[in-house]
Short mmCIF file of C-alpha atoms and ligand atoms in Angstrom, two decimals:
data_model
loop_
_atom_site.label_atom_id
_atom_site.label_comp_id
_atom_site.label_asym_id
_atom_site.label_seq_id
_atom_site.Cartn_x
_atom_site.Cartn_y
_atom_site.Cartn_z
CA MET A 25 114.97 97.00 81.49
CA LEU A 26 111.21 99.19 81.22
CA VAL A 27 107.94 98.94 79.83
CA LEU A 28 105.69 100.79 79.82
CA GLY A 29 102.13 99.12 81.00
CA ILE A 30 98.56 100.02 80.06
CA GLU A 31 94.96 99.60 81.36
CA THR A 32 92.19 100.69 80.12
CA SER A 33 89.76 97.83 81.31
CA CYS A 34 87.25 99.74 83.32
CA ASP A 35 86.66 102.91 84.29
CA GLU A 36 90.36 104.43 84.63
CA SER A 37 92.50 104.80 81.99
CA ALA A 38 96.15 104.30 83.25
CA ALA A 39 99.20 104.03 81.78
CA ALA A 40 102.99 103.38 83.81
CA VAL A 41 106.64 102.41 82.97
CA ILE A 42 107.62 99.79 85.18
CA GLU A 43 111.63 99.18 86.09
CA ASP A 44 112.30 95.00 85.96
CA GLY A 45 108.82 94.57 86.90
CA HIS A 46 109.12 96.50 90.85
CA ARG A 47 110.49 100.20 90.37
CA ILE A 48 107.72 102.33 90.01
CA HIS A 49 108.89 105.24 87.32
CA SER A 50 105.42 106.71 87.11
CA ASN A 51 101.98 105.69 87.54
CA VAL A 52 98.90 108.02 85.93
CA VAL A 53 96.03 106.78 86.55
CA ALA A 54 92.53 108.96 85.07
CA THR A 55 89.69 107.80 87.18
CA GLN A 56 85.88 108.23 85.05
CA ALA A 57 84.60 107.72 88.78
CA GLU A 58 82.36 111.26 88.65
CA VAL A 59 81.52 111.13 85.36
CA HIS A 60 80.17 107.24 86.32
CA ALA A 61 78.94 108.41 89.90
CA ARG A 62 75.63 110.37 88.35
CA TYR A 63 74.47 107.21 86.46
CA GLY A 64 74.85 105.05 90.15
CA GLY A 65 78.38 102.76 87.79
CA VAL A 66 79.88 102.54 85.33
CA VAL A 67 77.95 103.44 81.56
CA PRO A 68 80.07 101.38 78.91
CA GLU A 69 79.19 103.45 76.27
CA VAL A 70 80.12 106.46 77.79
CA ALA A 71 83.55 104.93 79.11
CA SER A 72 84.95 103.78 76.05
CA ARG A 73 84.47 106.85 74.88
CA GLN A 74 86.27 108.20 78.06
CA HIS A 75 89.04 106.37 77.28
CA LEU A 76 89.76 107.76 73.69
CA ARG A 77 89.71 110.78 75.08
CA THR A 78 92.53 110.34 78.02
CA ILE A 79 94.21 107.35 76.49
CA VAL A 80 96.64 109.57 74.06
CA PRO A 81 97.15 112.16 77.18
CA VAL A 82 97.68 109.57 79.48
CA VAL A 83 100.11 107.67 78.27
CA GLU A 84 102.47 111.12 76.90
CA THR A 85 102.38 111.43 80.49
CA ALA A 86 103.86 108.46 81.83
CA LEU A 87 106.34 108.66 79.56
CA GLU A 88 107.09 112.72 80.63
CA GLN A 89 107.05 111.82 84.18
CA ALA A 90 109.18 108.52 83.24
CA GLY A 91 111.78 111.13 81.97
CA ALA A 92 111.57 108.19 79.47
CA GLY A 93 111.53 107.87 75.74
CA TRP A 94 110.84 105.44 73.25
CA LYS A 95 114.18 104.33 73.01
CA ASP A 96 114.81 102.95 76.54
CA LEU A 97 111.37 101.09 76.70
CA ALA A 98 111.67 96.84 75.86
CA GLY A 99 108.32 96.01 75.86
CA ILE A 100 104.85 97.72 76.28
CA ALA A 101 102.45 95.60 78.28
CA VAL A 102 98.61 95.71 77.95
CA THR A 103 95.31 94.51 79.51
CA HIS A 104 93.69 92.85 77.03
CA GLY A 105 90.52 91.15 79.45
CA PRO A 106 88.93 90.61 81.53
CA GLY A 107 86.40 93.51 81.46
CA LEU A 108 84.16 95.65 78.45
CA ALA A 109 85.01 95.13 75.07
CA GLY A 110 85.20 98.31 74.24
CA SER A 111 87.50 99.44 77.60
CA LEU A 112 89.71 96.89 76.14
CA LEU A 113 89.29 97.69 72.72
CA VAL A 114 91.27 101.64 73.62
CA GLY A 115 93.70 100.23 75.26
CA VAL A 116 94.68 97.34 73.56
CA ASN A 117 94.63 98.99 70.08
CA ALA A 118 96.66 102.25 71.25
CA ALA A 119 99.56 99.37 72.41
CA LYS A 120 99.50 97.73 69.37
CA GLY A 121 99.97 101.17 66.60
CA LEU A 122 102.36 102.40 69.18
CA ALA A 123 104.44 98.39 69.57
CA TYR A 124 103.87 98.71 65.94
CA ALA A 125 105.44 102.50 64.61
CA GLN A 126 108.47 101.61 67.86
CA GLN A 127 109.23 98.17 66.68
CA LEU A 128 108.85 97.40 70.42
CA PRO A 129 108.37 93.58 71.77
CA LEU A 130 104.03 93.69 72.80
CA ILE A 131 102.55 91.24 75.57
CA GLY A 132 98.50 90.97 75.95
CA VAL A 133 98.36 90.77 80.05
CA ASN A 134 94.87 89.30 82.10
CA HIS A 135 93.46 91.73 84.16
CA LEU A 136 93.28 89.71 86.85
CA GLU A 137 96.95 88.46 86.55
CA GLY A 138 97.81 92.12 86.42
CA HIS A 139 96.62 92.68 90.25
CA VAL A 140 98.20 90.31 91.68
CA TYR A 141 101.55 91.56 89.99
CA ALA A 142 100.88 94.14 92.53
CA ASN A 143 102.06 92.67 95.00
CA TRP A 144 105.73 92.86 93.43
CA LEU A 145 105.08 96.80 93.06
CA ASP A 146 107.67 98.72 94.88
CA ASP A 147 107.02 99.68 98.62
CA PRO A 148 107.67 102.51 101.10
CA SER A 149 109.23 99.14 104.20
CA GLY A 150 111.76 98.10 101.68
CA ARG A 151 109.60 94.30 102.19
CA PRO A 152 111.44 91.60 99.41
CA PRO A 153 109.59 90.83 96.71
CA PRO A 154 106.53 87.80 97.48
CA SER A 155 108.13 83.97 98.05
CA LEU A 156 106.73 81.28 95.86
CA PRO A 157 103.90 79.52 96.48
CA ALA A 158 101.97 81.94 97.66
CA LEU A 159 97.89 81.80 97.69
CA CYS A 160 96.81 84.59 96.07
CA LEU A 161 93.07 86.34 97.35
CA ILE A 162 92.38 88.56 94.00
CA VAL A 163 88.97 90.37 95.07
CA SER A 164 87.85 93.39 92.73
CA GLY A 165 83.90 95.01 91.98
CA GLY A 166 84.15 91.19 88.32
CA HIS A 167 86.01 88.45 90.82
CA SER A 168 86.35 86.60 93.52
CA ASP A 169 89.52 84.41 93.78
CA LEU A 170 90.91 81.92 95.77
CA LEU A 171 94.02 80.59 93.45
CA VAL A 172 97.61 79.02 94.45
CA MET A 173 100.41 81.22 93.04
CA GLU A 174 102.46 78.64 92.19
CA SER A 175 105.32 80.03 90.43
CA HIS A 176 105.43 82.90 88.09
CA GLY A 177 102.67 82.46 85.57
CA VAL A 178 101.84 79.19 87.11
CA TYR A 179 98.26 79.27 88.75
CA ARG A 180 96.18 76.54 90.56
CA ARG A 181 92.63 77.21 91.63
CA LEU A 182 91.12 77.05 94.82
CA GLY A 183 87.46 79.10 94.56
CA ARG A 184 86.22 82.26 92.90
CA THR A 185 82.55 83.47 93.63
CA ARG A 186 79.32 81.32 92.71
CA ASP A 187 77.83 85.13 91.66
CA ASP A 188 78.38 88.29 92.88
CA ALA A 189 82.04 89.88 93.27
CA ALA A 190 83.43 91.40 96.65
CA GLY A 191 83.32 94.52 94.46
CA GLU A 192 80.29 93.98 93.45
CA ALA A 193 78.05 93.37 96.64
CA PHE A 194 80.05 96.75 97.67
CA ASP A 195 78.67 99.12 94.93
CA LYS A 196 75.06 96.91 94.72
CA VAL A 197 74.95 97.25 98.82
CA SER A 198 76.22 100.55 98.86
CA ARG A 199 73.12 101.96 96.48
CA LEU A 200 70.44 99.88 98.44
CA ILE A 201 71.17 102.36 101.66
CA GLY A 202 72.13 105.28 99.78
CA LEU A 203 75.73 105.85 99.37
CA GLY A 204 76.25 106.35 96.04
CA TYR A 205 79.57 104.53 93.94
CA PRO A 206 81.29 103.81 93.92
CA GLY A 207 81.04 101.41 96.93
CA GLY A 208 83.73 100.57 98.26
CA PRO A 209 85.10 103.36 99.11
CA ALA A 210 81.78 105.19 100.67
CA ILE A 211 80.93 101.56 102.58
CA GLU A 212 83.79 101.43 104.33
CA ARG A 213 84.60 104.95 105.35
CA ALA A 214 80.23 105.24 106.99
CA ALA A 215 81.49 101.94 109.10
CA LYS A 216 84.33 103.55 110.69
CA GLY A 217 83.64 103.11 114.49
CA ILE A 218 81.00 101.42 114.32
CA SER A 219 80.07 98.00 115.31
CA GLY A 220 79.46 95.28 112.65
CA GLY A 221 77.76 93.54 115.30
CA ALA A 222 74.92 95.50 115.44
CA ILE A 223 72.91 93.83 113.02
CA ALA A 224 73.19 90.13 112.47
CA LEU A 225 73.02 88.73 108.76
CA PRO A 226 74.05 86.03 107.13
CA ARG A 227 77.15 84.74 105.83
CA ALA A 228 77.67 82.10 103.54
CA TRP A 229 79.93 79.24 103.62
CA LEU A 230 80.15 76.44 101.45
CA ARG A 231 82.16 74.62 103.55
CA GLY A 232 83.92 71.82 102.11
CA THR A 233 84.84 74.23 99.52
CA TYR A 234 86.97 77.85 98.50
CA ASP A 235 83.95 79.16 96.51
CA PHE A 236 82.10 82.37 97.92
CA SER A 237 78.35 84.01 97.62
CA PHE A 238 77.45 87.31 98.19
CA SER A 239 74.28 87.90 96.40
CA GLY A 240 72.07 86.15 100.21
CA LEU A 241 74.17 88.88 101.96
CA LYS A 242 72.75 91.96 99.44
CA THR A 243 69.27 90.40 99.04
CA ALA A 244 69.48 90.48 103.51
CA VAL A 245 70.34 94.05 103.56
CA LEU A 246 67.54 94.73 101.48
CA HIS A 247 65.20 93.07 103.78
CA VAL A 248 66.88 95.17 106.12
CA MET A 249 66.10 98.85 104.28
CA ARG A 250 61.95 97.63 103.86
CA ALA A 251 61.23 97.61 107.37
CA PRO A 252 59.09 100.14 108.68
CA GLU A 253 62.22 101.92 109.91
CA PRO A 254 65.35 101.09 108.64
CA PRO A 255 68.26 101.40 110.87
CA GLU A 256 71.03 103.70 109.44
CA ALA A 257 72.67 103.66 106.06
CA ALA A 258 76.26 103.45 108.21
CA VAL A 259 74.88 101.09 110.82
CA VAL A 260 74.32 97.84 107.49
CA ALA A 261 77.64 99.12 105.82
CA ALA A 262 79.10 98.11 108.82
CA ALA A 263 76.98 95.27 109.74
CA PHE A 264 77.68 94.07 105.16
CA GLN A 265 82.08 94.85 105.83
CA GLU A 266 81.67 92.63 108.30
CA ALA A 267 79.89 89.64 106.85
CA VAL A 268 81.83 90.43 103.83
CA ILE A 269 85.04 90.30 105.36
CA GLU A 270 85.04 87.77 108.01
CA VAL A 271 83.78 84.78 105.21
CA LEU A 272 87.11 86.16 103.16
CA ALA A 273 89.22 86.62 105.90
CA GLU A 274 88.26 83.25 106.99
CA LYS A 275 88.33 80.79 103.85
CA THR A 276 91.45 82.54 103.45
CA ALA A 277 93.01 81.95 106.81
CA MET A 278 91.98 77.74 106.13
CA ALA A 279 92.98 77.83 102.84
CA ALA A 280 96.65 79.24 104.25
CA ARG A 281 96.42 76.30 107.20
CA GLU A 282 95.78 73.65 104.45
CA VAL A 283 98.41 74.19 101.10
CA GLY A 284 101.23 75.47 103.32
CA ALA A 285 101.48 78.71 101.70
CA GLY A 286 104.33 80.52 102.95
CA GLU A 287 102.47 84.00 102.05
CA VAL A 288 99.05 85.15 101.39
CA MET A 289 98.45 87.74 98.99
CA VAL A 290 95.33 90.01 99.05
CA SER A 291 94.87 92.27 95.25
CA GLY A 292 92.26 94.39 93.78
CA GLY A 293 89.75 97.03 94.75
CA VAL A 294 88.61 95.54 98.03
CA ALA A 295 92.11 94.57 99.20
CA ALA A 296 92.07 98.71 99.54
CA ASN A 297 90.19 98.22 101.80
CA SER A 298 91.81 98.66 105.62
CA ARG A 299 89.18 96.59 107.78
CA LEU A 300 89.92 93.23 105.48
CA ARG A 301 93.96 93.94 105.56
CA GLU A 302 93.29 93.97 109.21
CA ALA A 303 90.95 91.21 109.77
CA LEU A 304 93.11 88.68 107.26
CA ALA A 305 96.65 89.75 109.50
CA ASP A 306 94.52 88.55 112.68
CA ARG A 307 93.71 85.27 111.37
CA SER A 308 96.08 84.14 108.79
CA PRO A 309 98.82 81.53 109.97
CA VAL A 310 101.32 83.82 107.64
CA PRO A 311 102.48 86.68 106.50
CA VAL A 312 99.03 88.74 104.38
CA ARG A 313 101.22 90.82 101.88
CA ALA A 314 98.81 93.86 100.19
CA PRO A 315 99.58 96.86 97.25
CA LEU A 316 99.47 100.43 98.70
CA PRO A 317 95.95 100.65 98.55
CA ARG A 318 95.91 102.83 95.29
CA TYR A 319 97.41 99.99 93.61
CA CYS A 320 94.80 97.91 95.24
CA THR A 321 92.39 99.43 92.18
CA ASP A 322 92.84 99.67 89.12
CA ASN A 323 96.52 101.22 87.58
CA ALA A 324 98.34 100.25 84.41
CA ALA A 325 102.23 100.19 87.25
CA MET A 326 101.06 96.45 87.55
CA ILE A 327 100.24 95.14 84.21
CA GLY A 328 103.90 96.84 82.95
CA ALA A 329 104.92 94.83 85.98
CA CYS A 330 102.93 91.58 85.85
CA GLY A 331 104.22 92.29 81.88
CA TYR A 332 108.01 92.23 82.44
CA PHE A 333 107.76 88.17 83.76
CA HIS A 334 106.18 87.51 80.56
CA LEU A 335 108.61 89.42 78.33
CA THR A 336 111.80 88.30 80.62
CA ARG A 337 110.09 84.38 79.60
CA GLY A 338 109.85 85.44 75.85
CA GLU A 339 106.52 85.25 75.59
CA ARG A 340 105.31 88.44 72.46
CA SER A 341 101.92 88.82 71.75
CA GLY A 342 101.41 88.82 67.77
CA TRP A 343 99.31 91.83 65.96
CA ASP A 344 96.17 89.90 65.92
CA LEU A 345 95.97 90.51 69.82
CA ASP A 346 92.62 90.82 70.47
CA VAL A 347 90.50 91.80 72.87
CA ASP A 348 88.15 88.77 75.28
CA PRO A 349 85.62 90.93 77.43
CA ASN A 350 85.50 86.85 79.69
CA LEU A 351 89.18 86.02 79.23
CA GLN A 352 89.76 82.91 81.56
CA PHE A 353 92.19 83.19 84.26
CA ALA A 354 93.87 79.69 86.27
CA ALA A 355 90.41 78.81 84.78
O1 LIG B 425 90.49 95.99 90.74
P1 LIG B 425 88.80 97.37 90.73
O2 LIG B 425 89.46 98.90 90.91
O3 LIG B 425 88.12 96.68 89.26
C1 LIG B 425 88.31 95.68 89.06
O4 LIG B 425 88.96 95.30 88.62
O5 LIG B 425 87.27 95.34 88.90
O6 LIG B 425 88.20 97.08 91.65
C2 LIG B 425 87.26 97.66 92.19
C3 LIG B 425 85.92 96.94 93.23
C4 LIG B 425 84.81 98.07 93.00
O7 LIG B 425 83.60 97.53 92.99
C5 LIG B 425 84.86 98.77 94.16
O8 LIG B 425 83.54 99.16 95.53
C6 LIG B 425 85.93 98.36 94.68
O9 LIG B 425 86.62 97.67 94.80
N1 LIG B 425 87.01 98.62 96.28
C7 LIG B 425 86.31 98.48 98.03
C8 LIG B 425 87.84 99.87 98.25
N2 LIG B 425 88.09 100.45 97.16
C9 LIG B 425 87.45 100.02 95.57
N3 LIG B 425 85.65 98.02 98.46
C10 LIG B 425 86.31 97.90 99.68
N4 LIG B 425 86.79 98.92 100.07
C11 LIG B 425 87.17 100.28 100.00
N5 LIG B 425 88.21 100.55 100.05
ZN1 LIG B 426 90.21 96.13 88.63
#
């Protein structure tokens, strides 16, 4: 069963053809990172205009690379939130138009649930699919969520960020220390091989909860940079990265012990960070699973995988499917 996934919630226009929720026939991502880099972050109006330009060729390329025609598809899955309204609208309207014209089932997917399903995508290691219940850490540009996935479609929230998301903190600190946008990969690169212990930065443990907070850490970095002779950017990058990762990994490990999860699944753009993956594997009492880095950051393969599981449960969206920039997940 082939599903076409479409994703346009932020600054990647993406389409993918996925078989049975795991096998990747094609995965096309047109990133706008370069366009937004000169502004130091995503400019919503620019993003939606770029999506308009790229969505048709991206979908065409995904079908072409999969060697699939419309008749081969069992449905179309599209991100309808959360994200930037103008960006989401391009994907949702494209998906609706195509599904209506080709008489295919349409299913709206929550972007965050999509990130979780990146863990179902085939991996060259040939590992088996995740076993449930599992603990999910979703760390992206907009969210830092800790949830238990009980079964397909059934989630229980343990914690969330109270202020900045992990990825947002990476992006803001990167700008502060002059490493540019997007911040996550820039900080990881700069920090490589440098000790994270040279500068003492605070950790917000928020004990007794599984919530996170990263805005105090960002302010602490600001103070460090205002010193008469601030340390090198790479030294600050390493200390910051270590502070974020220590809290994420330790709280996730604590939750894994408490809920008795069979495994930990990490996903979202920040999950591409190899230090985070390493720290989680070190601390977690159970095996840690992460998608390949290219399926951690925004893509449509994860949307196609997630859509497959909804469609096989008989779920469908109506033609009135709308975007919801603040769509909640496991509220
Ligand atoms: O999931 P994603 O692609 O988009 C959202 O749903 O937000 O996540 C993007 C976020 C950005 O904040 C980016 O800086 C961060 O993920 N990110 C990373 C890395 N790669 C991307 N953060 C840390 N280390 C990385 N290697
Ligand atoms: Zn995302």
